[in-house]
Structure formats: structure tokens, C-alpha cells
Short mmCIF file of C-alpha atoms in Angstrom, two decimals:
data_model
loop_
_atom_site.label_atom_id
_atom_site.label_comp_id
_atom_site.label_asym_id
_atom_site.label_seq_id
_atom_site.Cartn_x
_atom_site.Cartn_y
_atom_site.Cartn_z
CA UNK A 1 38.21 17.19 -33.09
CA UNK A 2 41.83 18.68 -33.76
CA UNK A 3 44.75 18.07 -31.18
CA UNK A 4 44.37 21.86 -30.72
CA UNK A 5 40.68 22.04 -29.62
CA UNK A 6 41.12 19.23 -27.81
CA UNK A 7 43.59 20.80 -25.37
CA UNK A 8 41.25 23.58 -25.35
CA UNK A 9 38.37 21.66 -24.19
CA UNK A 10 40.54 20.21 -21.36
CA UNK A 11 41.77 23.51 -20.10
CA UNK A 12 38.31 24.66 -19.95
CA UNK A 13 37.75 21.38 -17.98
CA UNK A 14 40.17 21.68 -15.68
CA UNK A 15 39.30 25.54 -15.10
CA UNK A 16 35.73 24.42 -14.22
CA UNK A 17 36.94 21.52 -11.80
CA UNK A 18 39.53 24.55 -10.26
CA UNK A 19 36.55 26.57 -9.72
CA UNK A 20 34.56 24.07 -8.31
CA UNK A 21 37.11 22.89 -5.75
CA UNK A 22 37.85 26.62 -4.96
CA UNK A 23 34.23 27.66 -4.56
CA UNK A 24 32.05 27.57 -1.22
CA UNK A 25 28.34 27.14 -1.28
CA UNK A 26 27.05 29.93 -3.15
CA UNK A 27 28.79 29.58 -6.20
CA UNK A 28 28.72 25.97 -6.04
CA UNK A 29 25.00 26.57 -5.88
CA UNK A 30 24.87 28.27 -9.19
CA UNK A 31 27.40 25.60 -10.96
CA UNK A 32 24.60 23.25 -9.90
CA UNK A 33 22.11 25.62 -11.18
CA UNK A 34 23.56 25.95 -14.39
CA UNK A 35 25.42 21.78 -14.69
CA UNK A 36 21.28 20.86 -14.31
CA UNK A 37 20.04 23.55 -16.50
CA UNK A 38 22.05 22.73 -19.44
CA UNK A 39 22.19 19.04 -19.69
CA UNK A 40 19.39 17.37 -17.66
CA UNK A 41 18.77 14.47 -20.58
CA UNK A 42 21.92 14.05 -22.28
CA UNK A 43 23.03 11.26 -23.49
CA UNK A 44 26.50 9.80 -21.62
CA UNK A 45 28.20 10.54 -25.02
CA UNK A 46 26.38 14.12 -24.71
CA UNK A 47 28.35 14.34 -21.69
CA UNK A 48 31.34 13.45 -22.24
CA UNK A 49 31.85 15.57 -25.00
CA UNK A 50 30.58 18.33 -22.76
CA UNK A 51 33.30 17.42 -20.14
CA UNK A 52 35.91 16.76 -22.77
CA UNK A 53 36.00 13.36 -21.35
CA UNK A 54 36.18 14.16 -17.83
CA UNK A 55 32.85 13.75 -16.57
CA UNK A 56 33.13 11.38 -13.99
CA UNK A 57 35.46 14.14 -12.85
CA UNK A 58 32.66 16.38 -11.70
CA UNK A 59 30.97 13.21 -10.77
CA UNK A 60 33.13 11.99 -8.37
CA UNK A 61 33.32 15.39 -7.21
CA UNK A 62 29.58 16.26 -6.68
CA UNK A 63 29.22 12.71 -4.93
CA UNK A 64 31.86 13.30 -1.96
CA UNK A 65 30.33 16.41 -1.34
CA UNK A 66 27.16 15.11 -0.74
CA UNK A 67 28.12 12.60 0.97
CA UNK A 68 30.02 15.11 3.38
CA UNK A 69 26.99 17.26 3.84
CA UNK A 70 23.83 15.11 3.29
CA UNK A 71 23.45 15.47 7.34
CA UNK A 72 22.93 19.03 7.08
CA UNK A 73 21.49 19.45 3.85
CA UNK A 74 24.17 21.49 2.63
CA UNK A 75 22.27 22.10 -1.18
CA UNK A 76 21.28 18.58 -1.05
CA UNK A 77 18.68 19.22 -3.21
CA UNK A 78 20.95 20.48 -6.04
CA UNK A 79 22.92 17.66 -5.09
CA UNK A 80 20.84 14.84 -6.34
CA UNK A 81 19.72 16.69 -9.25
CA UNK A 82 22.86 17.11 -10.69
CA UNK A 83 23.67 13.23 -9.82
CA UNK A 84 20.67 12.48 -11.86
CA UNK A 85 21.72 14.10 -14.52
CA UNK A 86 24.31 11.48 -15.25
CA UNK A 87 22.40 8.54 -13.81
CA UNK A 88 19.36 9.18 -16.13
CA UNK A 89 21.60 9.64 -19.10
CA UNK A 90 21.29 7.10 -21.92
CA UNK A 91 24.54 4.71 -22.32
CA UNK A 92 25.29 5.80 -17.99
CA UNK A 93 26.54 2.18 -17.42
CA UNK A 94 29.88 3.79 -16.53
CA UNK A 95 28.53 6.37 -14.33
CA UNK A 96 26.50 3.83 -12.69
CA UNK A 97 28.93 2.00 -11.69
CA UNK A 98 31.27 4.69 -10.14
CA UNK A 99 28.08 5.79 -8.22
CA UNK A 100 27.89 2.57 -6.76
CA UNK A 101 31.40 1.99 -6.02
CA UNK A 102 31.62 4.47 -4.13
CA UNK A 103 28.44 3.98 -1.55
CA UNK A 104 26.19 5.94 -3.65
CA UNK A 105 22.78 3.58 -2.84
CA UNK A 106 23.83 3.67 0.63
CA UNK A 107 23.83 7.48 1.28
CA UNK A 108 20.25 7.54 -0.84
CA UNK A 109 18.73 5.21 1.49
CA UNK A 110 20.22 6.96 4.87
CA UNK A 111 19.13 10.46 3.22
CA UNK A 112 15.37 8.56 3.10
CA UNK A 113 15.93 7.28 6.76
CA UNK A 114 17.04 11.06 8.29
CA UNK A 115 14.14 12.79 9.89
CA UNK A 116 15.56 16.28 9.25
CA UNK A 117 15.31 15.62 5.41
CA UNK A 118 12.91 17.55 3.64
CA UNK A 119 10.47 15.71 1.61
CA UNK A 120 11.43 17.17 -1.57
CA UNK A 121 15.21 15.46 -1.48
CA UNK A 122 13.59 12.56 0.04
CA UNK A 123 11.90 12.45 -3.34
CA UNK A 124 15.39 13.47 -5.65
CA UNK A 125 16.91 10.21 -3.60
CA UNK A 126 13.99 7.67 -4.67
CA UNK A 127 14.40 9.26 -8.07
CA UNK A 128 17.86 8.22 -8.34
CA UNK A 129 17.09 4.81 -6.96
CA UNK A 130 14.50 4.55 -9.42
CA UNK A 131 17.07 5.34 -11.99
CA UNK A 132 19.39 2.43 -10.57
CA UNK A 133 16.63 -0.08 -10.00
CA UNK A 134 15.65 0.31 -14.10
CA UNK A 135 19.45 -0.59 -15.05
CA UNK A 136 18.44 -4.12 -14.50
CA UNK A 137 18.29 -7.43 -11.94
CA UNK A 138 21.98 -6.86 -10.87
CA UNK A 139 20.84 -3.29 -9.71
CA UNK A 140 17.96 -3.94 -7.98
CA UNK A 141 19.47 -6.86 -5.92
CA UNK A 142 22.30 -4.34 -4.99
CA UNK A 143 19.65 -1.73 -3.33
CA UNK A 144 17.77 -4.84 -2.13
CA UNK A 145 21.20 -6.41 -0.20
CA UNK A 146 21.78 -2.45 1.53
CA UNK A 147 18.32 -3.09 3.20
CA UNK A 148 16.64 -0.96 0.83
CA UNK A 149 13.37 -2.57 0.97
CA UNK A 150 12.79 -1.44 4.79
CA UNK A 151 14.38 1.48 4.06
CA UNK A 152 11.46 2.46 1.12
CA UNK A 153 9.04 0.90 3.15
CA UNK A 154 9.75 3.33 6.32
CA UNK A 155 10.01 6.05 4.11
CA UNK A 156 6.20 5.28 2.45
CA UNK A 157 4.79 4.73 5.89
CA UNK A 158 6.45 8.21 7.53
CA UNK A 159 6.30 10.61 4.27
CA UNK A 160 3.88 13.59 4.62
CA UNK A 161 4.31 14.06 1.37
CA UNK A 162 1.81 12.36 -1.41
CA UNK A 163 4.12 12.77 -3.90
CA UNK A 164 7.06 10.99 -2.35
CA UNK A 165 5.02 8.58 -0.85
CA UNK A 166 3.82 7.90 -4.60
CA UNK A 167 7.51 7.54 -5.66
CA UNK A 168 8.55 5.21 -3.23
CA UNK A 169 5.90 3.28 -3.85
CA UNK A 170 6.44 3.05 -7.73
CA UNK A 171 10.08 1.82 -6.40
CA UNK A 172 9.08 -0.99 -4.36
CA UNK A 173 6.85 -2.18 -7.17
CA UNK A 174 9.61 -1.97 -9.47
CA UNK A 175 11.94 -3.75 -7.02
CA UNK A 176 9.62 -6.82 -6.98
CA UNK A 177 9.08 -7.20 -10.85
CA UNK A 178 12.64 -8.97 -12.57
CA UNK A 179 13.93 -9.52 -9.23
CA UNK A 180 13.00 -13.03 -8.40
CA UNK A 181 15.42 -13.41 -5.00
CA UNK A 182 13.74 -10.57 -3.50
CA UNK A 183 10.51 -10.37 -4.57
CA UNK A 184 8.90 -12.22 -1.35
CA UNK A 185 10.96 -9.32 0.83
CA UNK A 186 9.21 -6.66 -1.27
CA UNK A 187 6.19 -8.60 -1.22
CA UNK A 188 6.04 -9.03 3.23
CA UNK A 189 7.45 -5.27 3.23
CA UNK A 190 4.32 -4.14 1.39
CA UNK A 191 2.11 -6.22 3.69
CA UNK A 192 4.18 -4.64 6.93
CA UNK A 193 2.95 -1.13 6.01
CA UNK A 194 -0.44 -2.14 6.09
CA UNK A 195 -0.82 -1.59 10.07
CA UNK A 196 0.93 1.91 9.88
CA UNK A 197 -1.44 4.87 10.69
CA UNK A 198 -0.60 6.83 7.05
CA UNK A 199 -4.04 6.42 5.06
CA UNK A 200 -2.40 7.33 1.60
CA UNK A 201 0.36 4.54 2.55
CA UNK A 202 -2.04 2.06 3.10
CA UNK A 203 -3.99 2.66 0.08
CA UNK A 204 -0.66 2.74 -2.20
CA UNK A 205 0.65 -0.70 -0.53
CA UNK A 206 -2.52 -2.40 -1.03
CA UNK A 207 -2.52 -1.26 -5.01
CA UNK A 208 1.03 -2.31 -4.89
CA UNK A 209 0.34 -5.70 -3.85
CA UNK A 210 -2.03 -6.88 -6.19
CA UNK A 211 0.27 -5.41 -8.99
CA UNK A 212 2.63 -7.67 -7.74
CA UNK A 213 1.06 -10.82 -6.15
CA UNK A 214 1.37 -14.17 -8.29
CA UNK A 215 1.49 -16.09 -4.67
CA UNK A 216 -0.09 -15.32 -1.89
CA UNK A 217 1.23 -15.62 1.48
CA UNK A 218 -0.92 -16.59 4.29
CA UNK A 219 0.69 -13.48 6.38
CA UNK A 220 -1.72 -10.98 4.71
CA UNK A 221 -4.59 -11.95 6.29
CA UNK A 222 -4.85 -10.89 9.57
CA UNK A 223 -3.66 -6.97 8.26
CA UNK A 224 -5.49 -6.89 5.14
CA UNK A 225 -8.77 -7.67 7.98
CA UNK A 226 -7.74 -5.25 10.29
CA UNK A 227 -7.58 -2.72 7.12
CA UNK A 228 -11.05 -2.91 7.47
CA UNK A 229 -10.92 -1.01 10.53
CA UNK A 230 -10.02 1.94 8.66
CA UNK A 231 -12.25 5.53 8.77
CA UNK A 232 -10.98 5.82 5.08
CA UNK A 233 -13.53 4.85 2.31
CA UNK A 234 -10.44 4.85 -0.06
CA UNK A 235 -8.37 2.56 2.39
CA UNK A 236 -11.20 0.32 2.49
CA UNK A 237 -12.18 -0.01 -1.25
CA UNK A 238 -8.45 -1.11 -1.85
CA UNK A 239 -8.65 -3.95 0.82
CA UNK A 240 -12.37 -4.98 -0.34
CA UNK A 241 -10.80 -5.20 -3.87
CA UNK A 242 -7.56 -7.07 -2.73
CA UNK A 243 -10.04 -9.46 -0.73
CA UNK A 244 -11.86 -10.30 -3.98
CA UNK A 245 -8.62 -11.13 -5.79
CA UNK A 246 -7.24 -13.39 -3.05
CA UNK A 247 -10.34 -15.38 -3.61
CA UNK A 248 -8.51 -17.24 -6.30
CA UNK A 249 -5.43 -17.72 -4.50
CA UNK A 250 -4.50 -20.86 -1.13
CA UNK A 251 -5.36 -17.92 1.28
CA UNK A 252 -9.01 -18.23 0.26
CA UNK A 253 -10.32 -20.25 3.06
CA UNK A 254 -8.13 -18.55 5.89
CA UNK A 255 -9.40 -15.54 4.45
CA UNK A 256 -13.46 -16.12 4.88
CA UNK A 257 -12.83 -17.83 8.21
CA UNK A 258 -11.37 -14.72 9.43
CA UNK A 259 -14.01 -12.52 7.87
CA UNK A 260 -17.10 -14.02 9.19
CA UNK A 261 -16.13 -13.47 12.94
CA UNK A 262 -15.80 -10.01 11.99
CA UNK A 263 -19.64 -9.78 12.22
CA UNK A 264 -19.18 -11.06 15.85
CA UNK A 265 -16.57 -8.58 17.66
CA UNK A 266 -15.64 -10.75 20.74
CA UNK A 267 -16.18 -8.23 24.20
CA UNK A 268 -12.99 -7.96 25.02
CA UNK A 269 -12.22 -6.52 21.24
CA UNK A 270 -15.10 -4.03 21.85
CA UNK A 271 -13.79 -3.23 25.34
CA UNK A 272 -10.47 -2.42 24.04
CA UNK A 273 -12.11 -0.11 21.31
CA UNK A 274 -14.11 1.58 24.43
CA UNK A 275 -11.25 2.22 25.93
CA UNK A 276 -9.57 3.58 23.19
CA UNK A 277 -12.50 5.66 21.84
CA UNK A 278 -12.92 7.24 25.55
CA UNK A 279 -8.91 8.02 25.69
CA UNK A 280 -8.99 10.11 22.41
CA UNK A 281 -12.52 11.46 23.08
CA UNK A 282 -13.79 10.06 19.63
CA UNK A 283 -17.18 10.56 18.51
CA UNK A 284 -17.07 8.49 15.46
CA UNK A 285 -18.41 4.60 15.35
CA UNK A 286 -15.51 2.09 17.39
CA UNK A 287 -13.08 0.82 14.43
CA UNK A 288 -14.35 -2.68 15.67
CA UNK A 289 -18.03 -1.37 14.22
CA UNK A 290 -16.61 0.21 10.99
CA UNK A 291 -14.71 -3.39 10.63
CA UNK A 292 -17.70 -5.19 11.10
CA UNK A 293 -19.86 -3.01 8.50
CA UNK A 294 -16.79 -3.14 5.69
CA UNK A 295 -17.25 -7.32 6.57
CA UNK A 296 -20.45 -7.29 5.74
CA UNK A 297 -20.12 -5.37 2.84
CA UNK A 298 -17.23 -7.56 1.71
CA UNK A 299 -19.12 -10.96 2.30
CA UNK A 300 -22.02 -9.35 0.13
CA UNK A 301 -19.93 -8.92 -2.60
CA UNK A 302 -18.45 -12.14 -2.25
CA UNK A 303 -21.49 -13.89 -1.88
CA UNK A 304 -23.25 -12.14 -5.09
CA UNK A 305 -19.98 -12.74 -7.33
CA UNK A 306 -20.17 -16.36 -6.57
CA UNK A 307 -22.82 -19.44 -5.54
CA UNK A 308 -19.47 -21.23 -4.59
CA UNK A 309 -18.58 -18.69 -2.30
CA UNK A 310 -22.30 -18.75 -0.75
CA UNK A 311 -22.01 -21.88 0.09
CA UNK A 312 -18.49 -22.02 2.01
CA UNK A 313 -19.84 -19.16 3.71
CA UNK A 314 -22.83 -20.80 5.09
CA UNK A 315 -21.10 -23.17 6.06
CA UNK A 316 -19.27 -21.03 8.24
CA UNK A 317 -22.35 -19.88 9.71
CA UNK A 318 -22.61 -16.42 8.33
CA UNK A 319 -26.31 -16.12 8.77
CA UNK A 320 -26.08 -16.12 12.53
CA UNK A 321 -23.63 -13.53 12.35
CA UNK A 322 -25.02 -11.14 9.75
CA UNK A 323 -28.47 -11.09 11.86
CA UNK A 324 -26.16 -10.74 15.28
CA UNK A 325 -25.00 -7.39 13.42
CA UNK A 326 -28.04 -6.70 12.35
CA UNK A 327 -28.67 -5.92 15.78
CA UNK A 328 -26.20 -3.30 16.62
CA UNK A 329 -28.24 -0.16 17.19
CA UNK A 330 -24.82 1.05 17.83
CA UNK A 331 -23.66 1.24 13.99
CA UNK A 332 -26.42 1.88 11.65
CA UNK A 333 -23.85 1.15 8.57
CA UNK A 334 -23.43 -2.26 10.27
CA UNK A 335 -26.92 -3.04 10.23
CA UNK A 336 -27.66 -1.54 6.59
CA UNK A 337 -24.71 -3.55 4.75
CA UNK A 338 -25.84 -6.93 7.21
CA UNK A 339 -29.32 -6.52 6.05
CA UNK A 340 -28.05 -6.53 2.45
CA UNK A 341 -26.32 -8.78 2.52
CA UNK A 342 -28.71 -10.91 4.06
CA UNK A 343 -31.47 -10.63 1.44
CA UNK A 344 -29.17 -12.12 -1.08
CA UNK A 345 -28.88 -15.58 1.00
CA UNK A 346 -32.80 -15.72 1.88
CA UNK A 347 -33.85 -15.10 -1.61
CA UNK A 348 -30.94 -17.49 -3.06
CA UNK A 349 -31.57 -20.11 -0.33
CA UNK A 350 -35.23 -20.94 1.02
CA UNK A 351 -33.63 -22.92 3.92
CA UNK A 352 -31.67 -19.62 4.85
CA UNK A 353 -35.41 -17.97 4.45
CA UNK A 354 -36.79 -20.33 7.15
CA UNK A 355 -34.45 -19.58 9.41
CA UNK A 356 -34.26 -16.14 9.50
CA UNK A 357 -38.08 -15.74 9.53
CA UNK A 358 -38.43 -17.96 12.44
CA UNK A 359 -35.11 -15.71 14.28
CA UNK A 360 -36.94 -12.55 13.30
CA UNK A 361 -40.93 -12.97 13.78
CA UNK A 362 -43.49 -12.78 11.10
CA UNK A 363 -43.64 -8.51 11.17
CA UNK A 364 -39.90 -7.80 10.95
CA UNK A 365 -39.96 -10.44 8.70
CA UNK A 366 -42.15 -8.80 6.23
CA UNK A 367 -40.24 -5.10 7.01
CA UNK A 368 -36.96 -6.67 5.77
CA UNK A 369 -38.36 -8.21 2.31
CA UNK A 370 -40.23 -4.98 1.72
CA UNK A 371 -36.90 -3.04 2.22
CA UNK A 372 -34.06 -4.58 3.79
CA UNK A 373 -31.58 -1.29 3.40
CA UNK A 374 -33.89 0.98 5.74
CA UNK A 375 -34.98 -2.03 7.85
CA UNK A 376 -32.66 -0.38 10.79
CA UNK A 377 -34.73 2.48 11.09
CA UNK A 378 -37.94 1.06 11.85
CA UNK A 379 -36.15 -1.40 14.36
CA UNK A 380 -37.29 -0.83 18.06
CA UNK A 381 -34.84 -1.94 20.91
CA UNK A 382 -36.16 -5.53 21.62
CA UNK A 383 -36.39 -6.42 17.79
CA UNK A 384 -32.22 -5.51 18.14
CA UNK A 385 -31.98 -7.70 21.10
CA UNK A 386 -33.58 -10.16 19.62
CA UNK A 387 -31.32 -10.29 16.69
CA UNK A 388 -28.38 -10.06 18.38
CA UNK A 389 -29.37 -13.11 20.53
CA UNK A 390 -29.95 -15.35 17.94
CA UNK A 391 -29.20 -18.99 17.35
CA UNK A 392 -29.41 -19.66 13.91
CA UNK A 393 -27.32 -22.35 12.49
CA UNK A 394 -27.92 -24.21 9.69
CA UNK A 395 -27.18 -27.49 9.08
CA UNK A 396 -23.82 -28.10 7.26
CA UNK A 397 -24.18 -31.69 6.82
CA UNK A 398 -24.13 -33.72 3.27
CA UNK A 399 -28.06 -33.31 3.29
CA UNK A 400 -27.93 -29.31 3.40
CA UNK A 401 -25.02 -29.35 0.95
CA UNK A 402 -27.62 -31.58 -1.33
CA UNK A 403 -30.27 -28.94 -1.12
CA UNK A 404 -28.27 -26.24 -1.73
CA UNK A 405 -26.56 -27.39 -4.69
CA UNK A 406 -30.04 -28.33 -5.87
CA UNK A 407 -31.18 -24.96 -5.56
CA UNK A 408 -27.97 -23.45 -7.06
#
């Protein structure tokens, strides 16, 4: 470029910077319009020679006034668009930077935290943090270190948006992979959101874990259980899965020890529920019930997947339990899924068989081998009473642990 078109190019530059700091929020508006219009993926070179040089000019600019106005929302969506135009360009190391130096990660993550954001910038923000995150470890540690984690995390849990929630979710997963020092923080945020009462959050932290998990840490399993509480199929089908794949993992035995009482809700769990269920004048099964159902599901799947898993969870007295819920003429889907799962220890174990034949009497006997998934519905009152007060427990002694691995 001659000396003479360069001096061009800069006094076009510096007429568009005099505009800019001249301008209020309308025209400002349409610079935006136009900056993003015009070169959303250039290259930093792209750039530059669009800015004759001076792009971190408008840069700097369009980041102090968002950072002025990001309370009030003053075009903030414009804002972040146009900030992504340089921090999605190829070769934007230098951009990057000057972002960053100047509390650019900060203001994303208190734009995420405001409750009078709107859900769309909410989303431009995890955009740009995405956008940081990919430039490497260094990056992601930074966002980490400014409490970004919690500040996703909140963000998933509170979003009524899908789409954001989807976004932040693809953040924290990218957070955890390359990032070694923080990938236990991402790892214990993800399990954290499993309590929260956002279905769609649930679901996406539960995927997000097992994208992520290469340890396990024991503090999963007490809210991955109580996931099982939830009225969402979808919510549910993510923990059953996430159960399965922990099978392999130290949490294993913590995991079926918590799962078999699950079968059992204690009476002060199902007076709580009562309670509950009569305050918010539910007509739906007690989560304790629709927990105790998804258990029984779980433990058949378990069970059928592996004759090393049948065993550990005889030994843990599962057949008492699964004919206790057999029992509940209070939750049909409890009764169905125990009933299932039932038939697949009696016909893999004929001292299971004996047991639950003597428990159940000769007739009901026969009704549950004929069809154990409709056995609930020809169940009168006392047969359920007599379930639920059952005493069945099997040996677990070397000599039962002989026959069983006999019949295995």
C-alpha cells in the first residue's frame, strides 16, 4: 500500500473513531449494525487492514462502553456481537489479550449473574467465553480463577432459556477437558446443579458429567439418587444411564447400597413427601414413590447387565425390598418395575424362587410367573399387606455365595 493510501486509510479511521465518540445510542446502534454485518469472520489480518491498523482502537472503545452500560443494557446485545467479531477472528491472540486486560471475562460473567439480563445477551456473553475458553489451558484457568465455574453453573440452573442453558453447558464441558487444575471444580459444579428444580439443567449436567468423568467422586451419589425423584422421564433416563456407567468406577458399592433402600422409603421420608404433596395440592404419585419405581427399574437393569451385580445385590437384601414395593397399592409403576425386576432373580436363582414363593403363597405365586408386569392389578389389599410385611432374607454366608456361583 502507497504512503498516500495509507494516510487515507487512517483519516478514514480516525473519522470513524470521531463519529463513534461523537454519536449517542442510535447511531452507535447502526455502527454496530453495520461493524457486525460486514466482518463477522474475518481474519485478525482481515481486520486490521479494515481498520488501517487501528482495530483495537474500536476495540477498546466498544469494551468501555459496555462495560459502562452492561447494568442497563444499553445495546448490550450489539455489544457482544461486535466484541465477538474480533474474539472469533483467526490469528485474535492480540485482541484476546487486550480483552482480558482490561476485565473483559469479568464483566461476561457479572452480565450472566444480573437478573435483569435478557437471555439472549446472556447467551452473546457465554459465546464470547466460549471463544476465550478455546484459545487454550492459560484461558480457561483465567475464567476458572474469576469464579467462572459458579458463575456458568448459576446461570445453567436459572436460564429459562434452552438455548442458553445448552451454551453454558457446552462451556463447562469445555472448561473441564485440557484444564487439569480445575477439572474437579467443573466436575463438583456439575454435580451441584443436580438438586436445582430446572429439568432441562438437570438433564444437560448429567450428560455433561459422563462426558467428562475419568474419576468418580463419592459426592455424586446421594444427588444422582435423589435425581430419581424426578417427574421427568428425560431427567431420569440420564441418571439411570449415569448409574450404569458408575458401575465401573470406586463409587460402585456406595452406589447400590444407597439404591436398594430406595425400595424401602423410611416413614418419616414418606411423611415429609405427605406433607409436601398436601402443601402444593399435588395429585401426582409422592417423589419418594416415583424414586422408588426409577430404583427398581435401575436395579433391573443392573441386575440383567450383570450376574456380578446380582449377586452384590442380594447380598444387600434386595429381594425383601423389591417384594416390600411390590406392595405399594399406592404406586402402581412401583409395583410393575418391582415385579420385573423380581422375575429376573427367581428365574436366575432357585433359592431366590423359594423364598419368594413361600413370602407370597402358592396362588400369587403362580399369578406372578404367568405375568409378573400386570401382577398389580389382580392384587387384592391383604396380598399388598402381605408383601409389604415380609421377611425375606437370604442367607449371605460363604454357603449361599457357593450356590449361587454354582448356578451362575
Amino acid at each position: 500500500m502507497s504512503f498516500s493510501q495509507d494516510q487515507a486509510a487512517i483519516t478514514k479511521l480516525m473519522a470513524f473513531l470521531q463519529e463513534w465518540d461523537q454519536s449517542g445510542k442510535s447511531v452507535r446502534s447502526r455502527i454496530l449494525n453495520d461493524f457486525i454485518k460486514y466482518n463477522m469472520g474475518k481474519t485478525s489480518p482481515e481486520l486490521e487492514l479494515e481498520f488501517a491498523q487501528g482495530g483495537s482502537l474500536f476495540l477498546t472503545r466498544l469494551t468501555a462502553w459496555m462495560r459502562l452500560t452492561y447494568m442497563i443494557g444499553t445495546c448490550l446485545g450489539l455489544q457482544l456481537q461486535a466484541i465477538g467479531v474480533f474474539l472469533s477472528a483467526a490469528s485474535n491472540h492480540r485482541y484476546l489479550i487486550e480483552f482480558l486486560e482490561v476485565g473483559g471475562v469479568l464483566t461476561l460473567l457479572e452480565i450472566l449473574g444480573q437478573a435483569q439480563s435478557k437471555e439472549e445477551d446472556k447467551t452473546e456473553a457465554i459465546k464470547l467465553l466460549q471463544s476465550i475458553a478455546s484459545a487454550g489451558r492459560k484461558y480457561k484457568e483465567i475464567i476458572c480463577e474469576s469464579y467462572g465455574v459458579r458463575a456458568v453453573a448459576e446461570c445453567l440452573a436459572k436460564s429459562k432459556s434452552e438455548h442458553t442453558q445448552e451454551q453454558a453447558c457446552a462451556l463447562l464441558e469445555s472448561l473441564a477437558h485440557g484444564n487439569p487444575k480445575y477439572q474437579i471444580q467443573v466436575y463438583k459444579g456439575l454435580i451441584a446443579l443436580l438438586p436445582c428444580n430446572s429439568p432441562k439443567a438437570q438433564q444437560l449436567a448429567l450428560q455433561t458429567i459422563r462426558a467428562i468423568v475419568k474419576t468418580a467422586h463419592s459426592s455424586i451419589v446421594e444427588p444422582l439418587l435423589n435425581v430419581l425423584r424426578s417427574f421427568h422421564l428425560e431427567v431420569q433416563y440420564e441418571a439411570i444411564e449415569m448409574i450404569q456407567e458408575l458401575m465401573n468406577y470406586e463409587v460402585r458399592p456406595a452406589l447400590l447400597k444407597g439404591l436398594v433402600p430406595l425400595l424401602k422409603p423410611s416413614k418419616e421420608g414418606l411423611q415429609r413427601s405427605k406433607i409436601l404433596n398436601d402443601m402444593q395440592k399435588m395429585s401426582l404419585s409422592l417423589p419418594v414413590f416415583v424414586q422408588q419405581a426409577a430404583a427398581a427399574k435401575t436395579i433391573g437393569i443392573l441386575a440383567k447387565q450383570s450376574p456380578e451385580l446380582s449377586k452384590e445385590l442380594l447380598h444387600l437384601r434386595v429381594v425383601h425390598h423389591l417384594v416390600y414395593a411390590m406392595g405399594n397399592q399406592e404406586n402402581s409403576e412401583s409395583q410393575r418395575q418391582a415385579s420385573l425386576t423380581l422375575e429376573h432373580f427367581v428365574r436366575m436363582f432357585p433359592v431366590v424362587e423359594v423364598h419368594v414363593q413361600k413370602a407370597m403363597g402358592d396362588n400369587l405365586f403362580h399369578l406372578f410367573l404367568e405375568n409378573s408386569e400386570l401382577l398389580y392389578m389382580k392384587m387384592d389389599s391383604v396380598q399388598a399387606a402381605i408383601l409389604s410385611a415380609n421377611n425375606i432374607n437370604i442367607p449371605g454366608g460363604k454357603s449361599c455365595c457357593r450356590n449361587i456361583d454354582l448356578q451362575l
